mmCIF file of C-alpha atoms in Angstrom:
data_model
loop_
_atom_site.group_PDB
_atom_site.id
_atom_site.type_symbol
_atom_site.label_atom_id
_atom_site.label_comp_id
_atom_site.label_asym_id
_atom_site.label_seq_id
_atom_site.Cartn_x
_atom_site.Cartn_y
_atom_site.Cartn_z
ATOM 1 C CA MET A 1 -22.907 16.080 31.420
ATOM 2 C CA LYS A 2 -20.043 18.552 31.769
ATOM 3 C CA SER A 3 -20.467 21.955 30.144
ATOM 4 C CA TYR A 4 -17.556 21.538 27.699
ATOM 5 C CA GLU A 5 -18.992 18.203 26.526
ATOM 6 C CA GLN A 6 -22.338 19.864 25.918
ATOM 7 C CA TYR A 7 -20.593 22.638 23.998
ATOM 8 C CA TYR A 8 -18.821 20.245 21.621
ATOM 9 C CA LEU A 9 -21.871 18.077 21.067
ATOM 10 C CA LYS A 10 -23.921 21.186 20.279
ATOM 11 C CA GLU A 11 -21.188 22.304 17.892
ATOM 12 C CA LEU A 12 -21.277 18.951 16.083
ATOM 13 C CA GLN A 13 -25.073 18.969 16.003
ATOM 14 C CA ASP A 14 -25.093 22.421 14.390
ATOM 15 C CA ARG A 15 -22.569 21.352 11.751
ATOM 16 C CA LEU A 16 -24.675 18.337 10.844
ATOM 17 C CA LYS A 17 -27.950 20.269 10.763
ATOM 18 C CA ASN A 18 -26.465 23.032 8.624
ATOM 19 C CA LYS A 19 -24.506 20.569 6.463
ATOM 20 C CA THR A 20 -21.269 22.386 7.222
ATOM 21 C CA TYR A 21 -19.659 19.236 8.628
ATOM 22 C CA GLN A 22 -16.546 18.104 6.780
ATOM 23 C CA THR A 23 -14.339 15.141 7.581
ATOM 24 C CA SER A 24 -11.101 16.312 9.170
ATOM 25 C CA GLU A 25 -7.684 15.727 7.671
ATOM 26 C CA TYR A 26 -6.418 12.189 8.164
ATOM 27 C CA THR A 27 -3.247 11.229 9.977
ATOM 28 C CA ILE A 28 -1.744 8.509 7.786
ATOM 29 C CA LYS A 29 0.816 5.855 8.645
ATOM 30 C CA GLU A 30 2.130 2.696 7.022
ATOM 31 C CA ILE A 31 2.198 -0.548 8.997
ATOM 32 C CA ASN A 32 3.368 -4.083 8.302
ATOM 33 C CA ASP A 33 0.536 -6.493 9.037
ATOM 34 C CA ASP A 34 1.746 -10.101 8.723
ATOM 35 C CA GLY A 35 4.010 -9.170 5.845
ATOM 36 C CA LYS A 36 1.404 -6.961 4.140
ATOM 37 C CA GLN A 37 1.942 -3.220 3.902
ATOM 38 C CA ARG A 38 -1.202 -1.371 4.912
ATOM 39 C CA THR A 39 -2.031 2.318 4.999
ATOM 40 C CA ILE A 40 -3.883 3.240 8.203
ATOM 41 C CA TYR A 41 -5.981 6.408 8.411
ATOM 42 C CA LYS A 42 -6.760 8.067 11.730
ATOM 43 C CA LEU A 43 -9.203 10.877 12.482
ATOM 44 C CA PRO A 44 -9.447 13.087 15.586
ATOM 45 C CA TYR A 45 -11.875 12.129 18.327
ATOM 46 C CA PHE A 46 -13.835 15.359 17.771
ATOM 47 C CA PRO A 47 -15.736 15.742 15.578
ATOM 48 C CA ASP A 48 -15.135 12.748 13.337
ATOM 49 C CA ARG A 49 -14.941 9.687 15.544
ATOM 50 C CA ILE A 50 -17.895 10.945 17.598
ATOM 51 C CA ALA A 51 -19.877 11.586 14.404
ATOM 52 C CA GLN A 52 -19.166 8.139 12.957
ATOM 53 C CA TRP A 53 -19.931 6.424 16.250
ATOM 54 C CA ALA A 54 -23.266 8.288 16.438
ATOM 55 C CA ILE A 55 -24.150 7.313 12.860
ATOM 56 C CA MET A 56 -23.394 3.649 13.485
ATOM 57 C CA LEU A 57 -25.492 3.564 16.676
ATOM 58 C CA VAL A 58 -28.514 4.258 14.475
ATOM 59 C CA ILE A 59 -27.807 2.431 11.206
ATOM 60 C CA GLU A 60 -25.845 -0.615 12.413
ATOM 61 C CA PRO A 61 -28.950 -2.768 13.117
ATOM 62 C CA MET A 62 -30.351 -1.996 9.653
ATOM 63 C CA LEU A 63 -27.060 -2.868 7.961
ATOM 64 C CA LYS A 64 -26.810 -6.096 9.933
ATOM 65 C CA GLU A 65 -30.218 -7.151 8.598
ATOM 66 C CA LYS A 66 -28.807 -7.057 5.054
ATOM 67 C CA LEU A 67 -25.944 -9.426 5.845
ATOM 68 C CA ILE A 68 -26.113 -13.197 5.611
ATOM 69 C CA LEU A 69 -25.295 -15.148 8.768
ATOM 70 C CA ASP A 70 -22.088 -16.531 7.266
ATOM 71 C CA THR A 71 -20.113 -13.301 7.246
ATOM 72 C CA TYR A 72 -18.216 -12.597 10.425
ATOM 73 C CA SER A 73 -15.874 -9.605 10.353
ATOM 74 C CA ALA A 74 -16.491 -6.593 12.632
ATOM 75 C CA ILE A 75 -20.105 -7.566 13.424
ATOM 76 C CA PRO A 76 -21.332 -7.529 17.040
ATOM 77 C CA ASN A 77 -22.087 -10.993 18.464
ATOM 78 C CA ARG A 78 -20.338 -12.697 15.570
ATOM 79 C CA GLY A 79 -16.687 -13.263 14.793
ATOM 80 C CA ILE A 80 -14.074 -15.984 14.616
ATOM 81 C CA HIS A 81 -15.657 -18.461 17.020
ATOM 82 C CA LEU A 82 -19.113 -18.399 15.432
ATOM 83 C CA GLY A 83 -17.467 -18.705 12.023
ATOM 84 C CA LEU A 84 -15.469 -21.743 13.129
ATOM 85 C CA GLU A 85 -18.545 -23.316 14.669
ATOM 86 C CA ARG A 86 -20.519 -22.837 11.438
ATOM 87 C CA LEU A 87 -17.653 -24.099 9.279
ATOM 88 C CA HIS A 88 -17.175 -27.204 11.428
ATOM 89 C CA LYS A 89 -20.916 -27.891 11.371
ATOM 90 C CA ALA A 90 -20.848 -27.843 7.559
ATOM 91 C CA MET A 91 -17.816 -30.143 7.519
ATOM 92 C CA GLU A 92 -19.715 -32.849 9.383
ATOM 93 C CA ASP A 93 -21.068 -33.790 5.957
ATOM 94 C CA ARG A 94 -17.742 -34.845 4.456
ATOM 95 C CA GLU A 95 -19.232 -35.936 1.137
ATOM 96 C CA ALA A 96 -20.874 -32.536 0.511
ATOM 97 C CA THR A 97 -17.675 -30.668 1.424
ATOM 98 C CA LYS A 98 -15.022 -32.747 -0.357
ATOM 99 C CA TYR A 99 -13.529 -29.744 -2.165
ATOM 100 C CA CYS A 100 -12.778 -26.168 -1.171
ATOM 101 C CA LEU A 101 -12.569 -22.986 -3.241
ATOM 102 C CA LYS A 102 -10.546 -20.431 -1.293
ATOM 103 C CA MET A 103 -10.060 -16.910 -2.592
ATOM 104 C CA ASP A 104 -9.734 -13.339 -1.474
ATOM 105 C CA ILE A 105 -10.151 -9.998 -3.191
ATOM 106 C CA LYS A 106 -7.180 -8.071 -4.494
ATOM 107 C CA LYS A 107 -6.525 -4.879 -2.476
ATOM 108 C CA TYR A 108 -10.074 -4.884 -1.189
ATOM 109 C CA TYR A 109 -10.369 -1.647 0.807
ATOM 110 C CA PRO A 110 -8.336 0.405 -1.716
ATOM 111 C CA SER A 111 -10.514 -0.958 -4.559
ATOM 112 C CA ILE A 112 -13.990 -0.124 -3.235
ATOM 113 C CA ASN A 113 -15.673 2.178 -5.738
ATOM 114 C CA HIS A 114 -17.208 5.277 -4.142
ATOM 115 C CA GLU A 115 -20.149 5.593 -6.516
ATOM 116 C CA ILE A 116 -21.101 1.922 -6.243
ATOM 117 C CA LEU A 117 -20.868 2.077 -2.437
ATOM 118 C CA LYS A 118 -23.119 5.154 -2.405
ATOM 119 C CA GLN A 119 -25.688 3.357 -4.567
ATOM 120 C CA ILE A 120 -25.625 0.357 -2.217
ATOM 121 C CA TYR A 121 -26.366 2.650 0.717
ATOM 122 C CA ARG A 122 -29.216 4.166 -1.328
ATOM 123 C CA ARG A 123 -30.771 0.721 -1.689
ATOM 124 C CA ILE A 124 -30.927 0.532 2.105
ATOM 125 C CA PHE A 125 -31.588 4.114 3.246
ATOM 126 C CA LYS A 126 -33.829 6.847 1.827
ATOM 127 C CA ASP A 127 -33.157 9.700 4.256
ATOM 128 C CA PRO A 128 -31.379 12.453 2.256
ATOM 129 C CA ASN A 129 -29.612 13.909 5.304
ATOM 130 C CA LEU A 130 -28.098 10.546 6.238
ATOM 131 C CA LEU A 131 -27.074 9.897 2.633
ATOM 132 C CA TRP A 132 -25.431 13.324 2.428
ATOM 133 C CA LEU A 133 -23.369 12.526 5.507
ATOM 134 C CA LEU A 134 -22.408 9.049 4.278
ATOM 135 C CA ASP A 135 -21.396 10.547 0.924
ATOM 136 C CA GLU A 136 -19.229 13.131 2.673
ATOM 137 C CA ILE A 137 -17.365 10.464 4.623
ATOM 138 C CA ILE A 138 -17.008 8.142 1.619
ATOM 139 C CA ASP A 139 -15.531 10.967 -0.479
ATOM 140 C CA SER A 140 -13.192 12.181 2.279
ATOM 141 C CA THR A 141 -10.181 10.576 0.585
ATOM 142 C CA GLU A 142 -8.734 11.526 -2.788
ATOM 143 C CA GLY A 143 -9.985 9.835 -5.918
ATOM 144 C CA ASP A 144 -13.126 7.832 -6.616
ATOM 145 C CA VAL A 145 -11.943 4.477 -5.234
ATOM 146 C CA GLY A 146 -10.761 3.294 -1.845
ATOM 147 C CA ILE A 147 -12.095 3.675 1.676
ATOM 148 C CA PRO A 148 -9.753 4.354 4.599
ATOM 149 C CA ILE A 149 -8.734 1.469 6.845
ATOM 150 C CA GLY A 150 -9.154 2.854 10.357
ATOM 151 C CA ASN A 151 -12.536 4.559 9.999
ATOM 152 C CA TYR A 152 -15.239 2.920 12.102
ATOM 153 C CA ILE A 153 -17.702 3.293 9.249
ATOM 154 C CA SER A 154 -15.247 1.704 6.792
ATOM 155 C CA GLN A 155 -15.601 -1.683 8.494
ATOM 156 C CA TRP A 156 -19.322 -1.663 7.823
ATOM 157 C CA SER A 157 -18.884 -0.232 4.336
ATOM 158 C CA GLY A 158 -16.516 -3.101 3.581
ATOM 159 C CA ASN A 159 -19.109 -5.598 4.748
ATOM 160 C CA ILE A 160 -22.106 -4.043 3.035
ATOM 161 C CA TYR A 161 -20.216 -3.629 -0.262
ATOM 162 C CA LEU A 162 -20.262 -7.439 -0.619
ATOM 163 C CA ALA A 163 -23.679 -8.019 0.977
ATOM 164 C CA TYR A 164 -25.586 -8.453 -2.273
ATOM 165 C CA PHE A 165 -22.777 -10.622 -3.658
ATOM 166 C CA ASP A 166 -23.212 -12.848 -0.577
ATOM 167 C CA HIS A 167 -26.919 -13.231 -1.316
ATOM 168 C CA TRP A 168 -26.159 -13.986 -4.966
ATOM 169 C CA MET A 169 -23.771 -16.721 -3.890
ATOM 170 C CA LYS A 170 -26.210 -18.270 -1.426
ATOM 171 C CA GLU A 171 -29.489 -17.835 -3.292
ATOM 172 C CA GLU A 172 -28.670 -17.860 -7.011
ATOM 173 C CA MET A 173 -25.480 -19.927 -7.097
ATOM 174 C CA LYS A 174 -26.926 -22.245 -4.401
ATOM 175 C CA CYS A 175 -23.683 -22.255 -2.373
ATOM 176 C CA SER A 176 -25.012 -23.264 1.019
ATOM 177 C CA ASN A 177 -21.485 -23.818 2.366
ATOM 178 C CA TYR A 178 -20.257 -20.299 1.687
ATOM 179 C CA PHE A 179 -18.331 -18.339 4.354
ATOM 180 C CA ARG A 180 -16.825 -14.843 4.312
ATOM 181 C CA TYR A 181 -14.625 -12.861 6.669
ATOM 182 C CA MET A 182 -14.460 -9.417 5.000
ATOM 183 C CA ASP A 183 -12.712 -10.238 1.686
ATOM 184 C CA ASP A 184 -11.547 -13.745 2.651
ATOM 185 C CA ILE A 185 -13.933 -16.256 1.072
ATOM 186 C CA VAL A 186 -14.335 -20.033 1.420
ATOM 187 C CA ILE A 187 -16.813 -22.260 -0.464
ATOM 188 C CA LEU A 188 -17.136 -26.002 0.166
ATOM 189 C CA HIS A 189 -18.741 -28.349 -2.377
ATOM 190 C CA HIS A 190 -18.802 -31.996 -3.442
ATOM 191 C CA ASN A 191 -17.777 -31.231 -7.042
ATOM 192 C CA LYS A 192 -14.490 -29.543 -7.963
ATOM 193 C CA GLU A 193 -15.624 -28.827 -11.536
ATOM 194 C CA PHE A 194 -18.544 -26.871 -10.099
ATOM 195 C CA LEU A 195 -16.113 -24.787 -8.050
ATOM 196 C CA HIS A 196 -13.929 -24.014 -11.081
ATOM 197 C CA LYS A 197 -16.999 -22.880 -13.058
ATOM 198 C CA LEU A 198 -18.194 -20.909 -10.042
ATOM 199 C CA LYS A 199 -14.865 -19.072 -9.861
ATOM 200 C CA ARG A 200 -15.350 -17.828 -13.440
ATOM 201 C CA LYS A 201 -18.872 -16.629 -12.604
ATOM 202 C CA VAL A 202 -17.541 -14.880 -9.502
ATOM 203 C CA ASP A 203 -14.950 -13.089 -11.637
ATOM 204 C CA ASP A 204 -17.689 -11.834 -13.959
ATOM 205 C CA TYR A 205 -19.964 -10.757 -11.096
ATOM 206 C CA LEU A 206 -17.307 -8.888 -9.154
ATOM 207 C CA LYS A 207 -15.868 -7.176 -12.216
ATOM 208 C CA GLY A 208 -19.250 -6.236 -13.666
ATOM 209 C CA ASN A 209 -21.086 -5.198 -10.504
ATOM 210 C CA LEU A 210 -18.446 -4.096 -8.006
ATOM 211 C CA LYS A 211 -15.290 -3.428 -10.068
ATOM 212 C CA LEU A 212 -13.295 -5.899 -7.962
ATOM 213 C CA ARG A 213 -10.832 -8.661 -8.832
ATOM 214 C CA ILE A 214 -9.938 -11.943 -7.134
ATOM 215 C CA LYS A 215 -6.239 -12.336 -6.246
ATOM 216 C CA GLY A 216 -4.252 -14.675 -8.432
ATOM 217 C CA ASP A 217 -3.487 -17.166 -5.653
ATOM 218 C CA TRP A 218 -7.038 -18.599 -5.475
ATOM 219 C CA GLN A 219 -7.188 -22.394 -5.205
ATOM 220 C CA VAL A 220 -9.504 -25.375 -5.479
ATOM 221 C CA PHE A 221 -8.243 -28.317 -3.411
ATOM 222 C CA PRO A 222 -9.383 -31.434 -1.490
ATOM 223 C CA THR A 223 -10.765 -30.145 1.788
ATOM 224 C CA TYR A 224 -9.598 -32.947 4.059
ATOM 225 C CA VAL A 225 -6.117 -33.314 2.589
ATOM 226 C CA ARG A 226 -4.916 -29.750 3.084
ATOM 227 C CA GLY A 227 -7.459 -28.405 5.544
ATOM 228 C CA VAL A 228 -9.411 -25.163 5.243
ATOM 229 C CA ASP A 229 -7.231 -22.174 6.166
ATOM 230 C CA PHE A 230 -9.831 -19.720 7.490
ATOM 231 C CA LEU A 231 -10.250 -17.462 10.518
ATOM 232 C CA GLY A 232 -6.729 -18.117 11.752
ATOM 233 C CA TYR A 233 -7.016 -21.904 11.825
ATOM 234 C CA ARG A 234 -6.679 -24.932 9.532
ATOM 235 C CA SER A 235 -9.817 -27.026 9.837
ATOM 236 C CA PHE A 236 -9.893 -30.698 8.861
ATOM 237 C CA GLY A 237 -13.364 -31.491 10.173
ATOM 238 C CA ASN A 238 -12.527 -33.771 13.063
ATOM 239 C CA TYR A 239 -9.569 -31.701 14.234
ATOM 240 C CA THR A 240 -8.302 -28.132 13.914
ATOM 241 C CA LEU A 241 -4.804 -26.690 13.873
ATOM 242 C CA LEU A 242 -3.531 -23.179 14.406
ATOM 243 C CA ARG A 243 -2.636 -21.431 11.132
ATOM 244 C CA LYS A 244 0.987 -22.097 10.116
ATOM 245 C CA SER A 245 2.050 -18.442 10.131
ATOM 246 C CA THR A 246 0.508 -17.891 13.588
ATOM 247 C CA THR A 247 2.182 -21.060 14.873
ATOM 248 C CA LYS A 248 5.592 -19.831 13.717
ATOM 249 C CA LYS A 249 5.106 -16.476 15.461
ATOM 250 C CA PHE A 250 3.880 -18.226 18.601
ATOM 251 C CA LYS A 251 6.937 -20.499 18.751
ATOM 252 C CA ARG A 252 9.307 -17.602 18.113
ATOM 253 C CA LYS A 253 7.695 -15.496 20.853
ATOM 254 C CA MET A 254 7.699 -18.291 23.435
ATOM 255 C CA ARG A 255 11.366 -19.094 22.793
ATOM 256 C CA LYS A 256 12.252 -15.468 23.476
ATOM 257 C CA LEU A 257 10.338 -15.593 26.757
ATOM 258 C CA TRP A 258 12.233 -18.716 27.822
ATOM 259 C CA GLU A 259 15.399 -16.617 27.808
ATOM 260 C CA LYS A 260 13.992 -13.860 30.054
ATOM 261 C CA ASP A 261 14.538 -13.893 33.798
ATOM 262 C CA LYS A 262 11.009 -12.724 34.484
ATOM 263 C CA LEU A 263 7.893 -11.715 32.602
ATOM 264 C CA ASP A 264 6.547 -8.191 32.230
ATOM 265 C CA PHE A 265 2.978 -7.064 31.612
ATOM 266 C CA HIS A 266 3.239 -7.313 27.818
ATOM 267 C CA ASP A 267 4.744 -10.809 28.036
ATOM 268 C CA TYR A 268 1.941 -11.980 30.295
ATOM 269 C CA CYS A 269 -0.727 -10.520 27.984
ATOM 270 C CA SER A 270 0.948 -12.109 24.967
ATOM 271 C CA ILE A 271 0.925 -15.550 26.598
ATOM 272 C CA ASN A 272 -2.744 -15.228 27.515
ATOM 273 C CA SER A 273 -3.575 -14.046 24.007
ATOM 274 C CA TYR A 274 -1.970 -17.138 22.520
ATOM 275 C CA LYS A 275 -3.721 -19.316 25.100
ATOM 276 C CA GLY A 276 -6.971 -17.871 23.793
ATOM 277 C CA TRP A 277 -6.067 -18.857 20.227
ATOM 278 C CA LEU A 278 -4.927 -22.335 21.289
ATOM 279 C CA LYS A 279 -8.104 -22.962 23.262
ATOM 280 C CA TRP A 280 -10.084 -23.338 20.040
ATOM 281 C CA CYS A 281 -7.902 -25.919 18.311
ATOM 282 C CA ASN A 282 -6.098 -29.219 18.914
ATOM 283 C CA SER A 283 -3.064 -27.751 20.611
ATOM 284 C CA TYR A 284 -2.028 -30.043 23.471
ATOM 285 C CA ASN A 285 1.479 -30.636 22.070
ATOM 286 C CA LEU A 286 2.065 -26.927 21.375
ATOM 287 C CA LYS A 287 1.030 -25.965 24.901
ATOM 288 C CA GLN A 288 3.143 -28.674 26.485
ATOM 289 C CA LYS A 289 6.241 -27.831 24.472
ATOM 290 C CA TYR A 290 6.092 -24.029 24.431
ATOM 291 C CA ILE A 291 3.935 -22.768 27.332
ATOM 292 C CA GLU A 292 4.632 -25.389 29.985
ATOM 293 C CA PRO A 293 8.328 -24.326 30.290
ATOM 294 C CA LEU A 294 7.022 -20.851 31.268
ATOM 295 C CA LYS A 295 4.762 -22.191 34.008
ATOM 296 C CA ASN A 296 6.935 -21.039 36.925
ATOM 297 C CA LYS A 297 7.513 -17.593 35.424
ATOM 298 C CA ILE A 298 3.765 -17.185 34.868
ATOM 299 C CA LYS A 299 3.029 -18.174 38.492
ATOM 300 C CA GLU A 300 5.669 -15.774 39.773
ATOM 301 C CA TYR A 301 4.252 -12.879 37.729
ATOM 302 C CA GLU A 302 0.748 -13.622 39.050
ATOM 303 C CA ARG A 303 2.050 -13.853 42.641
ATOM 304 C CA VAL A 304 3.912 -10.538 42.458
ATOM 305 C CA ASN A 305 0.966 -8.766 40.836
ATOM 306 C CA ASN A 306 -1.706 -10.375 43.023
ATOM 307 C CA ILE A 307 -3.488 -11.998 40.096
ATOM 308 C CA CYS A 308 -5.900 -14.681 41.275
ATOM 309 C CA LYS A 309 -6.651 -17.597 38.985
#
């Protein structure tokens, strides 16, 4: 290891041992994410991102043990494809999954209560030094609610904040067909009245235990009429479509590329990214209509850049 790397790691180690470590000032920017305004927080590589990465190397396996299988966001060896596979497996029993309750939490990250999050971590960990450090990071933003989108540890805090709610849903409410991707929640059931009653119980649980609220656009609907909009796709059981908003962006992007004389690196990456999305759904017509006209341009880009397929 180079001497300057050793110096900085020793400096960070001393700060942690002496409890003089403090989270640095955030660089904050606003972004538009699919029509939603989000505030993104960024910390310097040293000491903060190194510190959070080091913490997660140790505690990530223990946090993962507390999560049910059917939550998929920001968890190693899980994600969209496992979630789709699990959802489609459940939908093989069409009678048991006739209706869908779809809901998400209002302003999830900005609504996470610091004190409740700290108590959740205290249910999992007993080491006072670790808890001191977690507390310091949790309280690094103003106020007593909200965790910063952009922190590595925030992804896991967002997951673990709902971990005991997940178990309540599965074990006490007996919702075997329950799926979550961060704050995006889908429950499938044979009885729509059950789902309406469940929604009221969810409201009470989230408000009373986590100080959270469900967004007003929640819905109960026939699963196989509308399809389940989850993980970027609309699933109907025996076939799957790309989400409408993603499809519109895909079409708009491909039409722009039709007009270009040749593709650049970003164009090529964009096409391959969409191919990755389309691979997991019934997309033959989309590929034929929107990607096939770019076939010669794609081949030319690969020829010029010596890309072997």
